[in-house]
Amino acid sequence: AWELLVDVWGLDPNRMYATVFGGDSNDGLPVDTEAIELWKSETSIPHSQILEYGKADNFWEMGDTGPCGPCSEIHYDLRSDEERAAQNGKELVNQDHPQVIEIWNLVFIQFNRMPDGSLASLPAKHVDTGMGFERICAVMQQKKSNYDTDVFASLLKHIADLAGTPYGKNEEKDIAMRVI
């Protein structure tokens, strides 16, 4: 993930935040120090931008039972330099800010959640990884929204033409067009 984002695509590590699992006492799980150390040793991300989050944000489960595990995410700050100077992006990670967004998730599948809620170690562990296509398009094209990218622009223009109203002039109508 890091190699593609930084070394190949040239994204700015200073605009990135890596989140790691901060542990959970109810499940008896410690902080994911392995992920923290890998972020520190294998990437150029500033160490102050490696953030610990709890189970709600950094432990992936597909349901009440089944494979699960801690995750590490990469977030990107799309805000202007002025906005970034006024407020540190780490305060906006996992806060649903529309311009500080998760772009990649690395899930370390190592447990099976049992029907009684306990965790059993899986005999074979793996990493499940995923990148948000529309989000990475917004980052790569330096857009403030997924809907401003070339993925959606022609569709929104067509909808706007059919509706007889321009896109980008009225927030309520824009939302309706995005829903379509």
Short mmCIF file of C-alpha atoms in Angstrom, two decimals:
data_model
loop_
_atom_site.label_atom_id
_atom_site.label_comp_id
_atom_site.label_asym_id
_atom_site.label_seq_id
_atom_site.Cartn_x
_atom_site.Cartn_y
_atom_site.Cartn_z
CA ALA A 1 0.00 0.00 0.00
CA TRP A 2 2.68 2.49 1.05
CA GLU A 3 4.95 1.68 -1.89
CA LEU A 4 2.16 2.25 -4.41
CA LEU A 5 0.83 5.42 -2.77
CA VAL A 6 4.16 7.12 -2.09
CA ASP A 7 6.88 5.58 -4.24
CA VAL A 8 4.82 4.97 -7.40
CA TRP A 9 2.05 7.59 -7.30
CA GLY A 10 4.08 10.21 -5.42
CA LEU A 11 1.54 11.08 -2.72
CA ASP A 12 2.82 13.30 0.09
CA PRO A 13 3.50 11.30 3.29
CA ASN A 14 3.01 14.52 5.29
CA ARG A 15 -0.67 14.44 4.30
CA MET A 16 -1.09 10.84 5.44
CA TYR A 17 -2.06 9.32 8.77
CA ALA A 18 -1.73 5.66 9.65
CA THR A 19 -4.13 4.30 12.22
CA VAL A 20 -3.46 1.13 14.19
CA PHE A 21 -5.42 -0.98 16.64
CA GLY A 22 -5.02 0.44 20.14
CA GLY A 23 -6.03 -2.75 21.94
CA ASP A 24 -9.18 -3.85 23.73
CA SER A 25 -9.28 -5.00 27.35
CA ASN A 26 -12.66 -6.76 26.94
CA ASP A 27 -11.18 -9.10 24.34
CA GLY A 28 -7.79 -9.23 26.07
CA LEU A 29 -6.05 -7.78 23.03
CA PRO A 30 -2.99 -5.54 23.35
CA VAL A 31 -2.02 -2.53 21.26
CA ASP A 32 -0.80 -3.63 17.83
CA THR A 33 2.84 -2.69 18.44
CA GLU A 34 3.92 -4.80 15.45
CA ALA A 35 1.97 -2.52 13.09
CA ILE A 36 3.30 0.59 14.85
CA GLU A 37 6.89 -0.59 14.49
CA LEU A 38 6.39 -1.49 10.83
CA TRP A 39 4.94 1.95 10.08
CA LYS A 40 7.95 3.52 11.81
CA SER A 41 10.64 1.36 10.22
CA GLU A 42 9.28 0.67 6.73
CA THR A 43 7.72 3.99 5.70
CA SER A 44 8.50 7.69 5.66
CA ILE A 45 5.33 8.65 7.51
CA PRO A 46 6.04 11.10 10.34
CA HIS A 47 5.86 9.11 13.60
CA SER A 48 3.47 11.69 15.08
CA GLN A 49 1.02 10.69 12.34
CA ILE A 50 0.75 7.07 13.49
CA LEU A 51 -2.40 7.04 15.60
CA GLU A 52 -3.94 4.41 17.86
CA TYR A 53 -7.68 3.79 17.76
CA GLY A 54 -9.92 1.33 19.55
CA LYS A 55 -12.05 -1.54 18.43
CA ALA A 56 -14.75 0.59 16.79
CA ASP A 57 -12.30 2.07 14.27
CA ASN A 58 -9.45 -0.40 13.96
CA PHE A 59 -10.77 -3.92 14.51
CA TRP A 60 -12.60 -5.42 11.55
CA GLU A 61 -15.44 -7.89 11.99
CA MET A 62 -17.87 -8.95 9.29
CA GLY A 63 -20.56 -9.88 11.78
CA ASP A 64 -21.25 -11.33 15.21
CA THR A 65 -19.21 -14.43 14.35
CA GLY A 66 -16.48 -15.30 11.87
CA PRO A 67 -13.01 -14.23 10.80
CA CYS A 68 -11.80 -10.90 12.20
CA GLY A 69 -8.75 -9.00 13.32
CA PRO A 70 -7.03 -5.70 13.98
CA CYS A 71 -6.59 -3.32 11.09
CA SER A 72 -4.39 -0.48 10.07
CA GLU A 73 -5.72 2.27 7.83
CA ILE A 74 -4.19 5.01 5.72
CA HIS A 75 -6.00 8.36 5.80
CA TYR A 76 -5.25 11.30 3.50
CA ASP A 77 -5.72 15.01 4.21
CA LEU A 78 -7.11 16.76 1.11
CA ARG A 79 -7.42 20.17 2.78
CA SER A 80 -5.52 23.23 1.60
CA ASP A 81 -2.19 24.17 3.20
CA GLU A 82 -3.95 27.04 4.98
CA GLU A 83 -6.58 24.73 6.46
CA ARG A 84 -3.88 22.26 7.50
CA ALA A 85 -1.92 25.04 9.21
CA ALA A 86 -5.03 26.15 11.11
CA GLN A 87 -5.94 22.66 12.39
CA ASN A 88 -3.84 19.55 12.65
CA GLY A 89 -5.27 16.77 10.48
CA LYS A 90 -4.73 14.15 13.18
CA GLU A 91 -7.64 15.79 15.04
CA LEU A 92 -9.89 15.02 12.05
CA VAL A 93 -8.97 11.38 11.42
CA ASN A 94 -11.98 9.10 11.98
CA GLN A 95 -14.19 12.15 12.61
CA ASP A 96 -16.13 11.91 9.31
CA HIS A 97 -14.44 15.02 7.92
CA PRO A 98 -15.13 15.02 4.16
CA GLN A 99 -11.54 15.97 3.30
CA VAL A 100 -9.60 13.81 5.77
CA ILE A 101 -10.52 10.43 4.40
CA GLU A 102 -9.56 6.80 4.70
CA ILE A 103 -8.07 5.62 1.41
CA TRP A 104 -6.69 2.18 2.31
CA ASN A 105 -7.41 -0.52 4.87
CA LEU A 106 -5.17 -3.43 5.84
CA VAL A 107 -6.99 -6.04 7.94
CA PHE A 108 -4.90 -8.64 9.73
CA ILE A 109 -7.28 -11.59 9.78
CA GLN A 110 -6.03 -13.71 12.67
CA PHE A 111 -9.04 -14.57 14.81
CA ASN A 112 -12.39 -16.28 14.55
CA ARG A 113 -15.16 -14.68 16.64
CA MET A 114 -17.02 -17.56 18.25
CA PRO A 115 -20.79 -17.64 19.01
CA ASP A 116 -20.05 -17.02 22.70
CA GLY A 117 -18.13 -13.85 21.80
CA SER A 118 -14.67 -15.24 22.48
CA LEU A 119 -11.81 -15.09 20.00
CA ALA A 120 -10.06 -18.20 18.71
CA SER A 121 -6.75 -17.93 16.87
CA LEU A 122 -7.01 -18.95 13.23
CA PRO A 123 -4.62 -21.68 12.02
CA ALA A 124 -3.93 -19.69 8.83
CA LYS A 125 -3.66 -15.91 9.05
CA HIS A 126 -3.71 -13.44 6.18
CA VAL A 127 -4.02 -9.78 5.28
CA ASP A 128 -7.18 -8.54 3.60
CA THR A 129 -6.52 -5.22 1.92
CA GLY A 130 -8.63 -2.72 0.09
CA MET A 131 -8.36 0.74 -1.39
CA GLY A 132 -11.30 3.05 -2.02
CA PHE A 133 -11.26 3.62 -5.80
CA GLU A 134 -13.34 6.80 -5.84
CA ARG A 135 -11.41 8.21 -2.88
CA ILE A 136 -8.00 7.57 -4.43
CA CYS A 137 -9.28 9.21 -7.63
CA ALA A 138 -10.16 12.33 -5.60
CA VAL A 139 -6.68 12.33 -4.05
CA MET A 140 -4.86 11.74 -7.35
CA GLN A 141 -6.93 14.39 -9.16
CA GLN A 142 -6.69 16.82 -6.21
CA LYS A 143 -10.45 17.13 -5.91
CA LYS A 144 -12.41 17.97 -2.76
CA SER A 145 -15.03 15.29 -3.36
CA ASN A 146 -15.34 11.90 -5.08
CA TYR A 147 -18.14 13.45 -7.16
CA ASP A 148 -15.77 16.06 -8.61
CA THR A 149 -13.57 13.38 -10.21
CA ASP A 150 -13.66 12.22 -13.81
CA VAL A 151 -15.35 9.03 -12.57
CA PHE A 152 -18.60 10.92 -11.89
CA ALA A 153 -18.30 14.25 -13.76
CA SER A 154 -19.80 13.10 -17.07
CA LEU A 155 -22.61 11.22 -15.31
CA LEU A 156 -23.49 14.25 -13.19
CA LYS A 157 -23.38 16.52 -16.26
CA HIS A 158 -25.76 14.17 -18.08
CA ILE A 159 -28.14 14.08 -15.10
CA ALA A 160 -27.96 17.87 -14.83
CA ASP A 161 -28.74 18.25 -18.54
CA LEU A 162 -31.73 15.90 -18.25
CA ALA A 163 -32.94 17.79 -15.16
CA GLY A 164 -32.44 21.16 -16.81
CA THR A 165 -30.40 22.49 -13.87
CA PRO A 166 -26.63 22.93 -13.54
CA TYR A 167 -24.62 20.80 -11.15
CA GLY A 168 -22.65 22.72 -8.53
CA LYS A 169 -24.97 25.71 -8.12
CA ASN A 170 -27.51 24.45 -5.58
CA GLU A 171 -26.50 22.07 -2.76
CA GLU A 172 -29.98 20.53 -2.40
CA LYS A 173 -30.23 19.78 -6.12
CA ASP A 174 -26.61 18.58 -6.19
CA ILE A 175 -27.39 16.04 -3.46
CA ALA A 176 -30.42 14.83 -5.43
CA MET A 177 -28.26 14.37 -8.53
CA ARG A 178 -25.61 12.48 -6.55
CA VAL A 179 -28.29 10.16 -5.18
CA ILE A 180 -29.34 9.34 -8.74
#
